[in-house]
GROMACS .gro file of C-alpha atoms in nm:
model
  249
    1UNK     CA    1  -9.381   1.073  13.976
    2UNK     CA    2  -9.099   0.914  14.229
    3UNK     CA    3  -9.270   0.614  14.456
    4UNK     CA    4  -9.169   0.863  14.754
    5UNK     CA    5  -9.461   1.123  14.637
    6UNK     CA    6  -9.691   0.900  14.517
    7UNK     CA    7  -9.626   0.739  14.883
    8UNK     CA    8  -9.682   1.134  15.018
    9UNK     CA    9 -10.047   1.157  14.798
   10UNK     CA   10 -10.080   0.893  14.927
   11UNK     CA   11 -10.087   1.037  15.262
   12UNK     CA   12 -10.228   1.299  15.233
   13UNK     CA   13 -10.599   1.154  15.028
   14UNK     CA   14 -10.589   0.917  15.308
   15UNK     CA   15 -10.602   1.190  15.554
   16UNK     CA   16 -10.865   1.412  15.391
   17UNK     CA   17 -11.077   1.137  15.385
   18UNK     CA   18 -11.022   1.063  15.767
   19UNK     CA   19 -10.873   0.717  15.696
   20UNK     CA   20 -10.470   0.717  15.832
   21UNK     CA   21 -10.176   0.705  15.593
   22UNK     CA   22 -10.100   0.336  15.715
   23UNK     CA   23 -10.528   0.235  15.667
   24UNK     CA   24 -10.447   0.362  15.345
   25UNK     CA   25 -10.135   0.305  15.306
   26UNK     CA   26 -10.203  -0.087  15.379
   27UNK     CA   27 -10.582   0.016  15.131
   28UNK     CA   28 -10.356   0.022  14.845
   29UNK     CA   29 -10.165  -0.247  14.876
   30UNK     CA   30 -10.432  -0.503  14.953
   31UNK     CA   31 -10.621  -0.321  14.636
   32UNK     CA   32 -10.280  -0.430  14.459
   33UNK     CA   33 -10.223  -0.704  14.560
   34UNK     CA   34 -10.634  -0.820  14.435
   35UNK     CA   35 -10.741  -0.594  14.111
   36UNK     CA   36 -10.427  -0.588  13.984
   37UNK     CA   37 -10.477  -0.146  14.116
   38UNK     CA   38 -10.217   0.109  14.030
   39UNK     CA   39 -10.132   0.444  14.294
   40UNK     CA   40 -10.324   0.653  14.005
   41UNK     CA   41 -10.628   0.477  13.955
   42UNK     CA   42 -10.636   0.394  14.375
   43UNK     CA   43 -10.622   0.772  14.403
   44UNK     CA   44 -10.887   0.824  14.115
   45UNK     CA   45 -11.128   0.580  14.314
   46UNK     CA   46 -11.060   0.763  14.654
   47UNK     CA   47 -11.275   1.100  14.542
   48UNK     CA   48 -11.530   0.851  14.385
   49UNK     CA   49 -11.892   0.712  14.558
   50UNK     CA   50 -11.835   0.359  14.680
   51UNK     CA   51 -12.122   0.251  14.458
   52UNK     CA   52 -11.807   0.376  14.185
   53UNK     CA   53 -11.557   0.296  14.370
   54UNK     CA   54 -11.639  -0.053  14.372
   55UNK     CA   55 -11.671  -0.094  13.980
   56UNK     CA   56 -11.297   0.033  13.940
   57UNK     CA   57 -11.200  -0.234  14.196
   58UNK     CA   58 -11.405  -0.517  13.888
   59UNK     CA   59 -11.351  -0.278  13.587
   60UNK     CA   60 -10.915  -0.341  13.775
   61UNK     CA   61 -11.021  -0.743  13.797
   62UNK     CA   62 -11.129  -0.816  13.446
   63UNK     CA   63 -10.857  -0.604  13.369
   64UNK     CA   64 -10.590  -0.808  13.544
   65UNK     CA   65 -10.769  -1.088  13.453
   66UNK     CA   66 -10.772  -1.018  13.057
   67UNK     CA   67 -10.428  -0.962  13.045
   68UNK     CA   68 -10.378  -1.273  13.236
   69UNK     CA   69 -10.521  -1.381  12.979
   70UNK     CA   70 -10.330  -1.227  12.676
   71UNK     CA   71 -10.014  -1.380  12.865
   72UNK     CA   72 -10.094  -1.689  12.804
   73UNK     CA   73 -10.223  -1.690  12.446
   74UNK     CA   74  -9.911  -1.545  12.404
   75UNK     CA   75  -9.693  -1.864  12.532
   76UNK     CA   76  -9.942  -2.086  12.349
   77UNK     CA   77  -9.856  -1.896  11.970
   78UNK     CA   78  -9.488  -1.872  11.998
   79UNK     CA   79  -9.541  -2.224  12.142
   80UNK     CA   80  -9.780  -2.379  11.868
   81UNK     CA   81  -9.752  -2.174  11.584
   82UNK     CA   82  -9.397  -2.232  11.508
   83UNK     CA   83  -9.299  -2.419  11.180
   84UNK     CA   84  -9.100  -2.655  11.399
   85UNK     CA   85  -9.424  -2.878  11.402
   86UNK     CA   86  -9.484  -2.898  11.011
   87UNK     CA   87  -9.231  -3.150  10.957
   88UNK     CA   88  -9.387  -3.434  11.059
   89UNK     CA   89  -9.717  -3.541  11.049
   90UNK     CA   90  -9.747  -3.640  11.420
   91UNK     CA   91  -9.599  -3.282  11.493
   92UNK     CA   92  -9.928  -3.114  11.346
   93UNK     CA   93 -10.144  -3.321  11.434
   94UNK     CA   94 -10.003  -3.240  11.788
   95UNK     CA   95 -10.045  -2.859  11.679
   96UNK     CA   96 -10.433  -2.970  11.626
   97UNK     CA   97 -10.488  -3.094  11.961
   98UNK     CA   98 -10.346  -2.818  12.147
   99UNK     CA   99 -10.535  -2.553  11.889
  100UNK     CA  100 -10.901  -2.761  11.988
  101UNK     CA  101 -10.852  -2.765  12.365
  102UNK     CA  102 -10.735  -2.427  12.382
  103UNK     CA  103 -10.995  -2.265  12.152
  104UNK     CA  104 -11.200  -2.587  12.231
  105UNK     CA  105 -11.304  -2.594  11.887
  106UNK     CA  106 -11.578  -2.923  11.706
  107UNK     CA  107 -11.346  -3.230  11.634
  108UNK     CA  108 -11.158  -3.210  11.242
  109UNK     CA  109 -11.048  -2.924  11.280
  110UNK     CA  110 -10.746  -2.860  11.047
  111UNK     CA  111 -10.506  -2.615  11.190
  112UNK     CA  112 -10.179  -2.494  10.995
  113UNK     CA  113  -9.892  -2.270  11.131
  114UNK     CA  114  -9.861  -1.940  11.230
  115UNK     CA  115 -10.246  -1.931  11.321
  116UNK     CA  116 -10.325  -1.647  11.540
  117UNK     CA  117 -10.652  -1.578  11.793
  118UNK     CA  118 -10.593  -1.305  11.986
  119UNK     CA  119 -10.765  -1.090  12.186
  120UNK     CA  120 -10.698  -0.652  12.168
  121UNK     CA  121 -10.809  -0.350  12.421
  122UNK     CA  122 -10.918  -0.543  12.765
  123UNK     CA  123 -11.178  -0.639  12.486
  124UNK     CA  124 -11.364  -0.990  12.619
  125UNK     CA  125 -11.503  -1.118  12.310
  126UNK     CA  126 -11.601  -1.489  12.320
  127UNK     CA  127 -11.470  -1.737  12.035
  128UNK     CA  128 -11.667  -2.003  11.915
  129UNK     CA  129 -11.579  -2.308  11.553
  130UNK     CA  130 -11.752  -2.552  11.533
  131UNK     CA  131 -11.714  -2.888  11.354
  132UNK     CA  132 -11.486  -2.914  11.050
  133UNK     CA  133 -11.293  -2.599  11.054
  134UNK     CA  134 -11.003  -2.563  10.847
  135UNK     CA  135 -10.804  -2.252  10.951
  136UNK     CA  136 -10.522  -2.286  10.680
  137UNK     CA  137 -10.138  -2.141  10.809
  138UNK     CA  138 -10.141  -1.732  10.841
  139UNK     CA  139 -10.481  -1.676  10.909
  140UNK     CA  140 -10.566  -1.455  11.207
  141UNK     CA  141 -10.873  -1.430  11.411
  142UNK     CA  142 -10.930  -1.097  11.615
  143UNK     CA  143 -11.185  -1.206  11.819
  144UNK     CA  144 -11.208  -0.876  12.094
  145UNK     CA  145 -11.601  -0.877  11.944
  146UNK     CA  146 -11.764  -1.220  11.976
  147UNK     CA  147 -11.663  -1.393  11.694
  148UNK     CA  148 -11.969  -1.787  11.508
  149UNK     CA  149 -11.784  -1.991  11.330
  150UNK     CA  150 -11.958  -2.333  11.152
  151UNK     CA  151 -11.925  -2.568  11.077
  152UNK     CA  152 -11.736  -2.698  10.731
  153UNK     CA  153 -11.551  -2.318  10.697
  154UNK     CA  154 -11.303  -2.283  10.547
  155UNK     CA  155 -10.938  -1.986  10.587
  156UNK     CA  156 -10.798  -1.977  10.327
  157UNK     CA  157 -10.351  -1.855  10.387
  158UNK     CA  158 -10.375  -1.481  10.513
  159UNK     CA  159 -10.691  -1.475  10.581
  160UNK     CA  160 -10.804  -1.187  10.898
  161UNK     CA  161 -11.036  -1.108  11.084
  162UNK     CA  162 -11.156  -0.757  11.191
  163UNK     CA  163 -11.398  -0.712  11.527
  164UNK     CA  164 -11.247  -0.480  11.694
  165UNK     CA  165 -11.271  -0.022  11.595
  166UNK     CA  166 -11.152   0.326  11.699
  167UNK     CA  167 -11.376   0.577  11.743
  168UNK     CA  168 -11.191   0.790  11.594
  169UNK     CA  169 -11.505   1.064  11.534
  170UNK     CA  170 -11.340   1.336  11.810
  171UNK     CA  171 -11.109   1.621  11.826
  172UNK     CA  172 -10.880   1.557  11.981
  173UNK     CA  173 -10.493   1.575  11.797
  174UNK     CA  174 -10.345   1.150  11.789
  175UNK     CA  175 -10.449   0.829  11.814
  176UNK     CA  176 -10.400   0.799  12.103
  177UNK     CA  177 -10.713   1.024  12.220
  178UNK     CA  178 -10.939   0.790  12.013
  179UNK     CA  179 -11.226   0.727  12.235
  180UNK     CA  180 -11.253   0.343  12.392
  181UNK     CA  181 -11.270   0.057  12.075
  182UNK     CA  182 -11.629  -0.051  11.981
  183UNK     CA  183 -11.683  -0.445  11.946
  184UNK     CA  184 -11.758  -0.582  11.704
  185UNK     CA  185 -12.001  -0.940  11.638
  186UNK     CA  186 -11.971  -1.103  11.361
  187UNK     CA  187 -12.106  -1.494  11.214
  188UNK     CA  188 -11.979  -1.744  11.021
  189UNK     CA  189 -12.267  -1.996  10.822
  190UNK     CA  190 -12.206  -2.330  10.737
  191UNK     CA  191 -11.982  -2.384  10.489
  192UNK     CA  192 -11.876  -2.091  10.405
  193UNK     CA  193 -11.518  -2.041  10.203
  194UNK     CA  194 -11.274  -1.761  10.224
  195UNK     CA  195 -10.968  -1.664  10.027
  196UNK     CA  196 -10.639  -1.663  10.050
  197UNK     CA  197 -10.557  -1.302  10.222
  198UNK     CA  198 -10.910  -1.204  10.239
  199UNK     CA  199 -10.968  -0.899  10.521
  200UNK     CA  200 -11.328  -0.949  10.709
  201UNK     CA  201 -11.362  -0.572  10.913
  202UNK     CA  202 -11.577  -0.460  11.149
  203UNK     CA  203 -11.834  -0.302  10.978
  204UNK     CA  204 -11.945  -0.641  10.846
  205UNK     CA  205 -12.186  -0.930  11.108
  206UNK     CA  206 -12.310  -1.197  10.882
  207UNK     CA  207 -12.090  -1.396  10.623
  208UNK     CA  208 -12.355  -1.654  10.519
  209UNK     CA  209 -12.418  -1.981  10.416
  210UNK     CA  210 -12.186  -2.127  10.128
  211UNK     CA  211 -12.058  -1.812  10.087
  212UNK     CA  212 -11.739  -1.744   9.874
  213UNK     CA  213 -11.467  -1.492   9.961
  214UNK     CA  214 -11.262  -1.434   9.692
  215UNK     CA  215 -10.858  -1.361   9.735
  216UNK     CA  216 -10.740  -0.973   9.876
  217UNK     CA  217 -11.160  -0.906   9.917
  218UNK     CA  218 -11.168  -0.672  10.176
  219UNK     CA  219 -11.514  -0.735  10.305
  220UNK     CA  220 -11.714  -0.451  10.493
  221UNK     CA  221 -12.112  -0.568  10.503
  222UNK     CA  222 -12.258  -0.876  10.571
  223UNK     CA  223 -12.253  -1.114  10.294
  224UNK     CA  224 -12.544  -1.304  10.161
  225UNK     CA  225 -12.616  -1.660  10.146
  226UNK     CA  226 -12.482  -1.839   9.875
  227UNK     CA  227 -12.317  -1.519   9.765
  228UNK     CA  228 -11.967  -1.545   9.565
  229UNK     CA  229 -11.760  -1.201   9.687
  230UNK     CA  230 -11.451  -0.979   9.612
  231UNK     CA  231 -11.283  -0.723   9.482
  232UNK     CA  232 -11.230  -0.383   9.751
  233UNK     CA  233 -11.413  -0.361   9.897
  234UNK     CA  234 -11.554  -0.645   9.798
  235UNK     CA  235 -11.889  -0.622   9.613
  236UNK     CA  236 -12.161  -0.966   9.518
  237UNK     CA  237 -12.004  -1.058   9.176
  238UNK     CA  238 -12.294  -1.371   9.180
  239UNK     CA  239 -12.495  -1.676   9.334
  240UNK     CA  240 -12.455  -1.986   9.383
  241UNK     CA  241 -12.639  -2.210   9.316
  242UNK     CA  242 -12.786  -2.436   9.612
  243UNK     CA  243 -12.709  -2.741   9.538
  244UNK     CA  244 -12.487  -2.684   9.425
  245UNK     CA  245 -12.271  -2.500   9.728
  246UNK     CA  246 -12.389  -2.781   9.945
  247UNK     CA  247 -12.773  -2.603  10.024
  248UNK     CA  248 -12.920  -2.919  10.128
  249UNK     CA  249 -12.655  -2.918  10.447
   0.00000   0.00000   0.00000
């Protein structure tokens, strides 16, 4: 739709609701400036009740704030995820301090290069990371859902964590019509170790204390305390002795 067509439609909708074209245009510009609301969303809002329109404004404001955070996160990752910080111990320490501050990591955490921690689809999940957590290179953590990582957790190279999913139970033809995304949640308990290129899917909500995830495993269900899991999909292959695994901590 061309700009002139949009303005004509705005004037027509304003007149329909007893407003002058100038009042309608000013109302749209205020919503645009304050909430980042596009013309189509504003026009849809004119057809809603006051309560529904207020809810639309809150949603638009939340989306605007999310995009600002996403932009800041992308800039941060492009800067500090670079290999150039691995040229010296001083550079690595600078990266670690930056990650600690940006993501509020606990004391003693280590962060390798190309560690991406981000959100998707305007979902407002939370991230909580304890102390002495190790993020090796190429780790990816999606905290679109809520992610809690306890102390002394080890992420080996290339670990992927996904905490959102899409509703594919629909009658529409394409992926883009699949409807809203679904938030998950994940808690990783004390002392867990996630092996190289392990993938944690949204259907997994808990990784137990001192659990071990094998390299390349695809974890689709909760992992009990002291369990060793491996495979695709991951299955429990044995349990560790609590004392040997550090269960006294």
